[in-house]
Amino acid sequence: MHTITQTPDLAAFCERAANAQFITVDTEFMRESTYWPKLCLIQIATEDEAVLIDPIAGKLDFAPLLALFDDKDVVKVFHAAKQDIEIFVKMSGRTPNPVFDTQVAAAVCGFGDSVAYNSIVKQVTGGEIDKSSRFTDWSHRPLSEKQQRYALADVTHLRDVYEHLLTELDRQKRHEWVADEMADLMRPELYRVEPEDAWKRLKMKVNKPLELAIMQELAAWRERRAQDQDVPRGRVMKDEAIFELAQQQPADAKAFDRLRSFSRGFGRSDQAADIMAVIARVKKRDKTELPKVPRRPRGPSPRGPIGDLMRVLLKSVAEDAGVAPRVIASSDDIDALVLDDEADIPAMHGWRKKLFGDRALAIKHGKLALGASPEAVIPIEVDINPPQ
């Protein structure tokens, strides 16, 4: 097993790999106690070589690797790519280009939604991967032989999976289906969390503009603090605490003692002082500067008959295409489409729109009906202006 710990060896490998049509890539990292993933190992394989790149045991300049990732003549193949790509975006500000995600392609080829790597390896190659090293401490050195074998298996089997999926995409004429997904994976902004946008991931809803403004500012404050201290955002403050603060708006130390999300005495801490300063600053805004609380869309209920018919259509379309329904549209997609014809959802873009989105809107507007035979659901076009 070849482990690279020095920059000259990394540069030499990357020079050889630049002649390959594709490389398979995986990483081992830890982030249970950090905001940013802590990179512990990089695995890369070409068609005839596989290496481990160790950023902990050696002193490495990653410039040769990042140059290889920028090489548009070499496809970078991952399985479930987002977390791996996030690491490289943090390194360079750029995504590898081009990329191919075998999990996405597998879903399009009928292997199921979010298929696990060991499952697709078994289906494609018949091989088994020993997953017992998956949750070991990858930051500990030296790595055991078992860990190294596991790490290499993640990229050597991936070569066979990639080539099999390319063949399947050719056979089913579905390269277009994955093209948009791969383009989306290469957007650097997908991997950046801007503090000002952090509130969008919160599930709680508020009803007043002032509460929404406080929630936005506190979420941004928490995100910056978590990034600066490199700790999980939940360790700074829980989501529920942000929601409670937005509603209760404590203005002094004693007020924190009446909140469920904070321990007694927290109000005297420096963190509480920062929180109160954020709340006070927002409360000084003019009402015209406060954000508008989004109105609930008016229209048919997502859980009514239109949504039910769309779900029947989705199941039928998915069965015909030989893919899991969620690959085409999620339940949230359907809810959004019932409420808004212009919903910006995956089901209304690219191949999904042709396969499902357009027909779902036709059902919504009475231009398409669903019939049934013993074998299948049958879409039936409806003439909404029949001759008199």
mmCIF file of N, CA, C and O in Angstrom, residues 125-219:
data_model
loop_
_atom_site.group_PDB
_atom_site.id
_atom_site.type_symbol
_atom_site.label_atom_id
_atom_site.label_comp_id
_atom_site.label_asym_id
_atom_site.label_seq_id
_atom_site.Cartn_x
_atom_site.Cartn_y
_atom_site.Cartn_z
ATOM 1 N N THR A 125 -20.261 -5.616 -8.529
ATOM 2 C CA THR A 125 -19.061 -6.459 -8.600
ATOM 3 C C THR A 125 -19.207 -7.794 -7.890
ATOM 4 O O THR A 125 -18.407 -8.696 -8.114
ATOM 5 N N GLY A 126 -20.225 -7.903 -7.028
ATOM 6 C CA GLY A 126 -20.349 -9.114 -6.231
ATOM 7 C C GLY A 126 -19.428 -9.128 -5.027
ATOM 8 O O GLY A 126 -19.450 -10.062 -4.232
ATOM 9 N N GLY A 127 -18.626 -8.083 -4.875
ATOM 10 C CA GLY A 127 -17.675 -8.026 -3.771
ATOM 11 C C GLY A 127 -18.303 -7.493 -2.492
ATOM 12 O O GLY A 127 -19.360 -6.872 -2.506
ATOM 13 N N GLU A 128 -17.632 -7.739 -1.387
ATOM 14 C CA GLU A 128 -18.068 -7.264 -0.079
ATOM 15 C C GLU A 128 -17.015 -6.320 0.479
ATOM 16 O O GLU A 128 -15.813 -6.565 0.341
ATOM 17 N N ILE A 129 -17.461 -5.241 1.098
ATOM 18 C CA ILE A 129 -16.545 -4.309 1.743
ATOM 19 C C ILE A 129 -16.698 -4.431 3.246
ATOM 20 O O ILE A 129 -17.806 -4.369 3.781
ATOM 21 N N ASP A 130 -15.581 -4.644 3.936
ATOM 22 C CA ASP A 130 -15.588 -4.723 5.395
ATOM 23 C C ASP A 130 -15.744 -3.306 5.947
ATOM 24 O O ASP A 130 -14.821 -2.491 5.868
ATOM 25 N N LYS A 131 -16.925 -3.004 6.486
ATOM 26 C CA LYS A 131 -17.211 -1.645 6.953
ATOM 27 C C LYS A 131 -16.851 -1.437 8.425
ATOM 28 O O LYS A 131 -17.152 -0.393 8.997
ATOM 29 N N SER A 132 -16.176 -2.402 9.044
ATOM 30 C CA SER A 132 -15.905 -2.299 10.480
ATOM 31 C C SER A 132 -14.944 -1.170 10.818
ATOM 32 O O SER A 132 -14.878 -0.728 11.966
ATOM 33 N N SER A 133 -14.187 -0.688 9.829
ATOM 34 C CA SER A 133 -13.257 0.418 10.093
ATOM 35 C C SER A 133 -13.874 1.781 9.835
ATOM 36 O O SER A 133 -13.221 2.813 10.034
ATOM 37 N N ARG A 134 -15.121 1.802 9.421
ATOM 38 C CA ARG A 134 -15.741 3.053 8.980
ATOM 39 C C ARG A 134 -15.729 4.125 10.066
ATOM 40 O O ARG A 134 -15.438 5.298 9.809
ATOM 41 N N PHE A 135 -16.038 3.747 11.298
ATOM 42 C CA PHE A 135 -16.163 4.737 12.364
ATOM 43 C C PHE A 135 -14.979 4.715 13.332
ATOM 44 O O PHE A 135 -15.109 5.080 14.492
ATOM 45 N N THR A 136 -13.831 4.273 12.849
ATOM 46 C CA THR A 136 -12.632 4.311 13.672
ATOM 47 C C THR A 136 -12.088 5.736 13.736
ATOM 48 O O THR A 136 -12.530 6.625 12.999
ATOM 49 N N ASP A 137 -11.103 5.950 14.591
ATOM 50 C CA ASP A 137 -10.496 7.271 14.741
ATOM 51 C C ASP A 137 -9.472 7.463 13.630
ATOM 52 O O ASP A 137 -8.338 6.993 13.720
ATOM 53 N N TRP A 138 -9.858 8.186 12.593
ATOM 54 C CA TRP A 138 -8.985 8.375 11.434
ATOM 55 C C TRP A 138 -7.884 9.393 11.690
ATOM 56 O O TRP A 138 -6.965 9.527 10.870
ATOM 57 N N SER A 139 -7.943 10.088 12.821
ATOM 58 C CA SER A 139 -6.886 11.047 13.132
ATOM 59 C C SER A 139 -5.728 10.395 13.888
ATOM 60 O O SER A 139 -4.664 10.994 14.024
ATOM 61 N N HIS A 140 -5.937 9.197 14.377
ATOM 62 C CA HIS A 140 -4.889 8.507 15.134
ATOM 63 C C HIS A 140 -3.837 7.928 14.188
ATOM 64 O O HIS A 140 -4.172 7.389 13.130
ATOM 65 N N ARG A 141 -2.574 8.064 14.579
ATOM 66 C CA ARG A 141 -1.486 7.496 13.785
ATOM 67 C C ARG A 141 -0.637 6.591 14.652
ATOM 68 O O ARG A 141 -0.447 6.865 15.827
ATOM 69 N N PRO A 142 -0.101 5.481 14.107
ATOM 70 C CA PRO A 142 -0.233 5.094 12.689
ATOM 71 C C PRO A 142 -1.576 4.439 12.396
ATOM 72 O O PRO A 142 -2.216 3.887 13.290
ATOM 73 N N LEU A 143 -1.984 4.514 11.121
ATOM 74 C CA LEU A 143 -3.174 3.795 10.686
ATOM 75 C C LEU A 143 -2.873 2.305 10.649
ATOM 76 O O LEU A 143 -1.772 1.888 10.270
ATOM 77 N N SER A 144 -3.854 1.503 11.016
ATOM 78 C CA SER A 144 -3.669 0.052 10.960
ATOM 79 C C SER A 144 -3.753 -0.418 9.508
ATOM 80 O O SER A 144 -4.280 0.281 8.638
ATOM 81 N N GLU A 145 -3.248 -1.612 9.261
ATOM 82 C CA GLU A 145 -3.366 -2.185 7.911
ATOM 83 C C GLU A 145 -4.828 -2.365 7.526
ATOM 84 O O GLU A 145 -5.207 -2.188 6.368
ATOM 85 N N LYS A 146 -5.656 -2.702 8.506
ATOM 86 C CA LYS A 146 -7.078 -2.883 8.239
ATOM 87 C C LYS A 146 -7.712 -1.564 7.801
ATOM 88 O O LYS A 146 -8.505 -1.529 6.843
ATOM 89 N N GLN A 147 -7.355 -0.472 8.469
ATOM 90 C CA GLN A 147 -7.874 0.831 8.068
ATOM 91 C C GLN A 147 -7.419 1.190 6.662
ATOM 92 O O GLN A 147 -8.199 1.703 5.851
ATOM 93 N N GLN A 148 -6.171 0.924 6.358
ATOM 94 C CA GLN A 148 -5.641 1.260 5.035
ATOM 95 C C GLN A 148 -6.319 0.440 3.943
ATOM 96 O O GLN A 148 -6.632 0.960 2.870
ATOM 97 N N ARG A 149 -6.543 -0.846 4.208
ATOM 98 C CA ARG A 149 -7.231 -1.685 3.208
ATOM 99 C C ARG A 149 -8.652 -1.189 2.977
ATOM 100 O O ARG A 149 -9.124 -1.129 1.835
ATOM 101 N N TYR A 150 -9.332 -0.836 4.060
ATOM 102 C CA TYR A 150 -10.691 -0.305 3.938
ATOM 103 C C TYR A 150 -10.697 0.980 3.112
ATOM 104 O O TYR A 150 -11.527 1.168 2.218
ATOM 105 N N ALA A 151 -9.767 1.875 3.423
ATOM 106 C CA ALA A 151 -9.718 3.161 2.733
ATOM 107 C C ALA A 151 -9.452 2.974 1.239
ATOM 108 O O ALA A 151 -10.076 3.638 0.401
ATOM 109 N N LEU A 152 -8.548 2.101 0.888
ATOM 110 C CA LEU A 152 -8.251 1.869 -0.531
ATOM 111 C C LEU A 152 -9.417 1.198 -1.251
ATOM 112 O O LEU A 152 -9.680 1.479 -2.420
ATOM 113 N N ALA A 153 -10.110 0.300 -0.545
ATOM 114 C CA ALA A 153 -11.249 -0.384 -1.175
ATOM 115 C C ALA A 153 -12.315 0.615 -1.614
ATOM 116 O O ALA A 153 -13.023 0.398 -2.609
ATOM 117 N N ASP A 154 -12.419 1.734 -0.897
ATOM 118 C CA ASP A 154 -13.429 2.724 -1.244
ATOM 119 C C ASP A 154 -13.189 3.350 -2.611
ATOM 120 O O ASP A 154 -14.130 3.842 -3.239
ATOM 121 N N VAL A 155 -11.946 3.360 -3.080
ATOM 122 C CA VAL A 155 -11.688 3.952 -4.398
ATOM 123 C C VAL A 155 -11.372 2.908 -5.470
ATOM 124 O O VAL A 155 -11.589 3.162 -6.658
ATOM 125 N N THR A 156 -10.889 1.742 -5.079
ATOM 126 C CA THR A 156 -10.612 0.730 -6.106
ATOM 127 C C THR A 156 -11.899 0.108 -6.633
ATOM 128 O O THR A 156 -12.067 -0.070 -7.848
ATOM 129 N N HIS A 157 -12.850 -0.208 -5.754
ATOM 130 C CA HIS A 157 -14.146 -0.713 -6.214
ATOM 131 C C HIS A 157 -14.917 0.355 -6.981
ATOM 132 O O HIS A 157 -15.712 0.045 -7.874
ATOM 133 N N LEU A 158 -14.674 1.601 -6.631
ATOM 134 C CA LEU A 158 -15.395 2.697 -7.277
ATOM 135 C C LEU A 158 -15.085 2.775 -8.768
ATOM 136 O O LEU A 158 -15.928 3.231 -9.556
ATOM 137 N N ARG A 159 -13.917 2.310 -9.174
ATOM 138 C CA ARG A 159 -13.594 2.281 -10.610
ATOM 139 C C ARG A 159 -14.577 1.405 -11.367
ATOM 140 O O ARG A 159 -15.096 1.787 -12.422
ATOM 141 N N ASP A 160 -14.842 0.217 -10.812
ATOM 142 C CA ASP A 160 -15.773 -0.710 -11.475
ATOM 143 C C ASP A 160 -17.195 -0.164 -11.467
ATOM 144 O O ASP A 160 -17.931 -0.309 -12.449
ATOM 145 N N VAL A 161 -17.583 0.453 -10.344
ATOM 146 C CA VAL A 161 -18.930 1.024 -10.242
ATOM 147 C C VAL A 161 -19.113 2.122 -11.283
ATOM 148 O O VAL A 161 -20.137 2.183 -11.982
ATOM 149 N N TYR A 162 -18.119 2.995 -11.408
ATOM 150 C CA TYR A 162 -18.192 4.107 -12.368
ATOM 151 C C TYR A 162 -18.346 3.597 -13.793
ATOM 152 O O TYR A 162 -19.225 4.048 -14.541
ATOM 153 N N GLU A 163 -17.521 2.642 -14.183
ATOM 154 C CA GLU A 163 -17.575 2.142 -15.556
ATOM 155 C C GLU A 163 -18.894 1.420 -15.823
ATOM 156 O O GLU A 163 -19.453 1.513 -16.922
ATOM 157 N N HIS A 164 -19.403 0.707 -14.823
ATOM 158 C CA HIS A 164 -20.700 0.038 -14.981
ATOM 159 C C HIS A 164 -21.816 1.063 -15.172
ATOM 160 O O HIS A 164 -22.684 0.902 -16.042
ATOM 161 N N LEU A 165 -21.785 2.138 -14.392
ATOM 162 C CA LEU A 165 -22.837 3.153 -14.491
ATOM 163 C C LEU A 165 -22.772 3.904 -15.813
ATOM 164 O O LEU A 165 -23.819 4.253 -16.378
ATOM 165 N N LEU A 166 -21.582 4.133 -16.326
ATOM 166 C CA LEU A 166 -21.467 4.761 -17.644
ATOM 167 C C LEU A 166 -22.137 3.893 -18.705
ATOM 168 O O LEU A 166 -22.843 4.397 -19.584
ATOM 169 N N THR A 167 -21.917 2.592 -18.608
ATOM 170 C CA THR A 167 -22.543 1.668 -19.558
ATOM 171 C C THR A 167 -24.059 1.708 -19.435
ATOM 172 O O THR A 167 -24.788 1.719 -20.442
ATOM 173 N N GLU A 168 -24.556 1.743 -18.189
ATOM 174 C CA GLU A 168 -25.999 1.791 -17.961
ATOM 175 C C GLU A 168 -26.607 3.099 -18.467
ATOM 176 O O GLU A 168 -27.698 3.102 -19.046
ATOM 177 N N LEU A 169 -25.913 4.199 -18.252
ATOM 178 C CA LEU A 169 -26.412 5.485 -18.736
ATOM 179 C C LEU A 169 -26.478 5.497 -20.262
ATOM 180 O O LEU A 169 -27.409 6.062 -20.847
ATOM 181 N N ASP A 170 -25.494 4.884 -20.896
ATOM 182 C CA ASP A 170 -25.523 4.749 -22.360
ATOM 183 C C ASP A 170 -26.715 3.906 -22.795
ATOM 184 O O ASP A 170 -27.463 4.284 -23.709
ATOM 185 N N ARG A 171 -26.883 2.771 -22.137
ATOM 186 C CA ARG A 171 -27.945 1.839 -22.525
ATOM 187 C C ARG A 171 -29.319 2.465 -22.347
ATOM 188 O O ARG A 171 -30.204 2.315 -23.203
ATOM 189 N N GLN A 172 -29.511 3.192 -21.234
ATOM 190 C CA GLN A 172 -30.816 3.771 -20.946
ATOM 191 C C GLN A 172 -30.975 5.192 -21.508
ATOM 192 O O GLN A 172 -32.028 5.798 -21.337
ATOM 193 N N LYS A 173 -29.902 5.682 -22.153
ATOM 194 C CA LYS A 173 -29.922 7.031 -22.733
ATOM 195 C C LYS A 173 -30.310 8.079 -21.684
ATOM 196 O O LYS A 173 -31.203 8.915 -21.889
ATOM 197 N N ARG A 174 -29.603 8.043 -20.564
ATOM 198 C CA ARG A 174 -29.935 8.934 -19.459
ATOM 199 C C ARG A 174 -28.769 9.828 -19.022
ATOM 200 O O ARG A 174 -28.758 10.339 -17.902
ATOM 201 N N HIS A 175 -27.797 10.035 -19.879
ATOM 202 C CA HIS A 175 -26.701 10.943 -19.523
ATOM 203 C C HIS A 175 -27.234 12.341 -19.223
ATOM 204 O O HIS A 175 -26.730 13.029 -18.327
ATOM 205 N N GLU A 176 -28.242 12.757 -19.969
ATOM 206 C CA GLU A 176 -28.821 14.077 -19.736
ATOM 207 C C GLU A 176 -29.422 14.176 -18.341
ATOM 208 O O GLU A 176 -29.422 15.246 -17.721
ATOM 209 N N TRP A 177 -29.932 13.060 -17.839
ATOM 210 C CA TRP A 177 -30.561 13.064 -16.531
ATOM 211 C C TRP A 177 -29.572 13.423 -15.423
ATOM 212 O O TRP A 177 -29.972 14.007 -14.408
ATOM 213 N N VAL A 178 -28.321 13.032 -15.590
ATOM 214 C CA VAL A 178 -27.346 13.301 -14.529
ATOM 215 C C VAL A 178 -26.557 14.582 -14.774
ATOM 216 O O VAL A 178 -25.908 15.094 -13.861
ATOM 217 N N ALA A 179 -26.602 15.107 -15.985
ATOM 218 C CA ALA A 179 -25.773 16.271 -16.323
ATOM 219 C C ALA A 179 -26.089 17.464 -15.424
ATOM 220 O O ALA A 179 -25.171 18.130 -14.908
ATOM 221 N N ASP A 180 -27.379 17.758 -15.230
ATOM 222 C CA ASP A 180 -27.745 18.898 -14.389
ATOM 223 C C ASP A 180 -27.306 18.682 -12.947
ATOM 224 O O ASP A 180 -26.887 19.625 -12.258
ATOM 225 N N GLU A 181 -27.410 17.441 -12.471
ATOM 226 C CA GLU A 181 -27.017 17.136 -11.091
ATOM 227 C C GLU A 181 -25.529 17.382 -10.899
ATOM 228 O O GLU A 181 -25.089 17.931 -9.878
ATOM 229 N N MET A 182 -24.717 16.965 -11.882
ATOM 230 C CA MET A 182 -23.271 17.137 -11.767
ATOM 231 C C MET A 182 -22.892 18.617 -11.847
ATOM 232 O O MET A 182 -22.007 19.084 -11.136
ATOM 233 N N ALA A 183 -23.583 19.365 -12.687
ATOM 234 C CA ALA A 183 -23.326 20.804 -12.773
ATOM 235 C C ALA A 183 -23.636 21.472 -11.444
ATOM 236 O O ALA A 183 -22.911 22.374 -10.994
ATOM 237 N N ASP A 184 -24.706 21.034 -10.788
ATOM 238 C CA ASP A 184 -25.073 21.605 -9.497
ATOM 239 C C ASP A 184 -24.001 21.308 -8.447
ATOM 240 O O ASP A 184 -23.674 22.171 -7.618
ATOM 241 N N LEU A 185 -23.441 20.106 -8.487
ATOM 242 C CA LEU A 185 -22.405 19.732 -7.525
ATOM 243 C C LEU A 185 -21.158 20.583 -7.661
ATOM 244 O O LEU A 185 -20.374 20.696 -6.715
ATOM 245 N N MET A 186 -20.948 21.179 -8.833
ATOM 246 C CA MET A 186 -19.734 21.964 -9.065
ATOM 247 C C MET A 186 -19.922 23.444 -8.746
ATOM 248 O O MET A 186 -19.039 24.246 -9.018
ATOM 249 N N ARG A 187 -21.054 23.817 -8.153
ATOM 250 C CA ARG A 187 -21.255 25.211 -7.753
ATOM 251 C C ARG A 187 -20.628 25.456 -6.381
ATOM 252 O O ARG A 187 -21.089 24.900 -5.381
ATOM 253 N N PRO A 188 -19.583 26.270 -6.283
ATOM 254 C CA PRO A 188 -18.930 26.486 -4.988
ATOM 255 C C PRO A 188 -19.873 27.001 -3.917
ATOM 256 O O PRO A 188 -19.728 26.664 -2.734
ATOM 257 N N GLU A 189 -20.871 27.806 -4.317
ATOM 258 C CA GLU A 189 -21.777 28.378 -3.323
ATOM 259 C C GLU A 189 -22.609 27.314 -2.613
ATOM 260 O O GLU A 189 -23.139 27.558 -1.520
ATOM 261 N N LEU A 190 -22.714 26.135 -3.205
ATOM 262 C CA LEU A 190 -23.440 25.040 -2.563
ATOM 263 C C LEU A 190 -22.776 24.625 -1.259
ATOM 264 O O LEU A 190 -23.426 24.094 -0.349
ATOM 265 N N TYR A 191 -21.485 24.866 -1.138
ATOM 266 C CA TYR A 191 -20.710 24.389 0.004
ATOM 267 C C TYR A 191 -20.340 25.495 0.985
ATOM 268 O O TYR A 191 -19.637 25.236 1.956
ATOM 269 N N ARG A 192 -20.786 26.708 0.713
ATOM 270 C CA ARG A 192 -20.491 27.823 1.602
ATOM 271 C C ARG A 192 -21.744 28.185 2.383
ATOM 272 O O ARG A 192 -22.816 28.356 1.797
ATOM 273 N N VAL A 193 -21.595 28.334 3.669
ATOM 274 C CA VAL A 193 -22.701 28.787 4.501
ATOM 275 C C VAL A 193 -22.417 30.233 4.887
ATOM 276 O O VAL A 193 -21.547 30.512 5.714
ATOM 277 N N GLU A 194 -23.106 31.155 4.249
ATOM 278 C CA GLU A 194 -22.954 32.560 4.597
ATOM 279 C C GLU A 194 -23.751 32.826 5.874
ATOM 280 O O GLU A 194 -24.920 32.449 5.959
ATOM 281 N N PRO A 195 -23.137 33.442 6.876
ATOM 282 C CA PRO A 195 -23.863 33.691 8.136
ATOM 283 C C PRO A 195 -25.211 34.373 7.934
ATOM 284 O O PRO A 195 -26.177 34.051 8.633
ATOM 285 N N GLU A 196 -25.277 35.289 6.966
ATOM 286 C CA GLU A 196 -26.532 36.009 6.736
ATOM 287 C C GLU A 196 -27.646 35.097 6.240
ATOM 288 O O GLU A 196 -28.836 35.455 6.338
ATOM 289 N N ASP A 197 -27.297 33.928 5.713
ATOM 290 C CA ASP A 197 -28.306 32.993 5.216
ATOM 291 C C ASP A 197 -28.585 31.850 6.191
ATOM 292 O O ASP A 197 -29.405 30.976 5.904
ATOM 293 N N ALA A 198 -27.894 31.841 7.331
ATOM 294 C CA ALA A 198 -27.987 30.700 8.245
ATOM 295 C C ALA A 198 -29.399 30.497 8.781
ATOM 296 O O ALA A 198 -29.798 29.376 9.084
ATOM 297 N N TRP A 199 -30.175 31.564 8.896
ATOM 298 C CA TRP A 199 -31.535 31.441 9.442
ATOM 299 C C TRP A 199 -32.437 30.588 8.561
ATOM 300 O O TRP A 199 -33.422 30.016 9.041
ATOM 301 N N LYS A 200 -32.100 30.458 7.282
ATOM 302 C CA LYS A 200 -32.958 29.727 6.355
ATOM 303 C C LYS A 200 -33.032 28.235 6.675
ATOM 304 O O LYS A 200 -33.968 27.559 6.255
ATOM 305 N N ARG A 201 -32.044 27.723 7.405
ATOM 306 C CA ARG A 201 -32.057 26.298 7.734
ATOM 307 C C ARG A 201 -32.888 26.013 8.989
ATOM 308 O O ARG A 201 -33.118 24.854 9.323
ATOM 309 N N LEU A 202 -33.327 27.061 9.691
ATOM 310 C CA LEU A 202 -34.131 26.868 10.894
ATOM 311 C C LEU A 202 -35.542 26.421 10.516
ATOM 312 O O LEU A 202 -36.140 26.950 9.588
ATOM 313 N N LYS A 203 -36.077 25.482 11.262
ATOM 314 C CA LYS A 203 -37.392 24.926 10.956
ATOM 315 C C LYS A 203 -38.518 25.703 11.634
ATOM 316 O O LYS A 203 -39.673 25.621 11.213
ATOM 317 N N MET A 204 -38.199 26.453 12.678
ATOM 318 C CA MET A 204 -39.251 27.159 13.399
ATOM 319 C C MET A 204 -39.751 28.363 12.601
ATOM 320 O O MET A 204 -39.000 28.969 11.851
ATOM 321 N N LYS A 205 -41.008 28.693 12.784
ATOM 322 C CA LYS A 205 -41.618 29.819 12.100
ATOM 323 C C LYS A 205 -42.065 30.867 13.124
ATOM 324 O O LYS A 205 -42.546 30.523 14.211
ATOM 325 N N VAL A 206 -41.887 32.135 12.781
ATOM 326 C CA VAL A 206 -42.369 33.230 13.616
ATOM 327 C C VAL A 206 -43.378 34.040 12.817
ATOM 328 O O VAL A 206 -43.439 33.955 11.585
ATOM 329 N N ASN A 207 -44.168 34.846 13.519
ATOM 330 C CA ASN A 207 -45.275 35.533 12.869
ATOM 331 C C ASN A 207 -45.124 37.044 12.803
ATOM 332 O O ASN A 207 -45.950 37.722 12.198
ATOM 333 N N LYS A 208 -44.070 37.574 13.451
ATOM 334 C CA LYS A 208 -43.914 39.025 13.507
ATOM 335 C C LYS A 208 -42.595 39.435 12.863
ATOM 336 O O LYS A 208 -41.575 38.759 13.036
ATOM 337 N N PRO A 209 -42.573 40.576 12.155
ATOM 338 C CA PRO A 209 -41.341 41.036 11.508
ATOM 339 C C PRO A 209 -40.176 41.209 12.478
ATOM 340 O O PRO A 209 -39.033 40.854 12.152
ATOM 341 N N LEU A 210 -40.430 41.744 13.683
ATOM 342 C CA LEU A 210 -39.354 41.933 14.652
ATOM 343 C C LEU A 210 -38.770 40.590 15.079
ATOM 344 O O LEU A 210 -37.543 40.430 15.193
ATOM 345 N N GLU A 211 -39.628 39.610 15.326
ATOM 346 C CA GLU A 211 -39.148 38.278 15.715
ATOM 347 C C GLU A 211 -38.311 37.661 14.601
ATOM 348 O O GLU A 211 -37.268 37.037 14.863
ATOM 349 N N LEU A 212 -38.744 37.829 13.347
ATOM 350 C CA LEU A 212 -37.993 37.289 12.228
ATOM 351 C C LEU A 212 -36.625 37.970 12.125
ATOM 352 O O LEU A 212 -35.607 37.304 11.888
ATOM 353 N N ALA A 213 -36.581 39.276 12.320
ATOM 354 C CA ALA A 213 -35.311 40.001 12.252
ATOM 355 C C ALA A 213 -34.351 39.538 13.332
ATOM 356 O O ALA A 213 -33.142 39.357 13.082
ATOM 357 N N ILE A 214 -34.854 39.337 14.540
ATOM 358 C CA ILE A 214 -34.003 38.853 15.635
ATOM 359 C C ILE A 214 -33.503 37.440 15.336
ATOM 360 O O ILE A 214 -32.327 37.115 15.551
ATOM 361 N N MET A 215 -34.386 36.594 14.830
ATOM 362 C CA MET A 215 -33.979 35.238 14.474
ATOM 363 C C MET A 215 -32.871 35.260 13.422
ATOM 364 O O MET A 215 -31.882 34.528 13.524
ATOM 365 N N GLN A 216 -33.005 36.102 12.418
ATOM 366 C CA GLN A 216 -31.994 36.200 11.371
ATOM 367 C C GLN A 216 -30.649 36.637 11.935
ATOM 368 O O GLN A 216 -29.601 36.064 11.613
ATOM 369 N N GLU A 217 -30.676 37.668 12.792
ATOM 370 C CA GLU A 217 -29.422 38.205 13.333
ATOM 371 C C GLU A 217 -28.767 37.235 14.305
ATOM 372 O O GLU A 217 -27.537 37.098 14.327
ATOM 373 N N LEU A 218 -29.566 36.553 15.122
ATOM 374 C CA LEU A 218 -28.995 35.592 16.066
ATOM 375 C C LEU A 218 -28.420 34.376 15.337
ATOM 376 O O LEU A 218 -27.383 33.837 15.732
ATOM 377 N N ALA A 219 -29.091 33.931 14.290
ATOM 378 C CA ALA A 219 -28.566 32.803 13.506
ATOM 379 C C ALA A 219 -27.234 33.173 12.864
ATOM 380 O O ALA A 219 -26.304 32.366 12.821
#
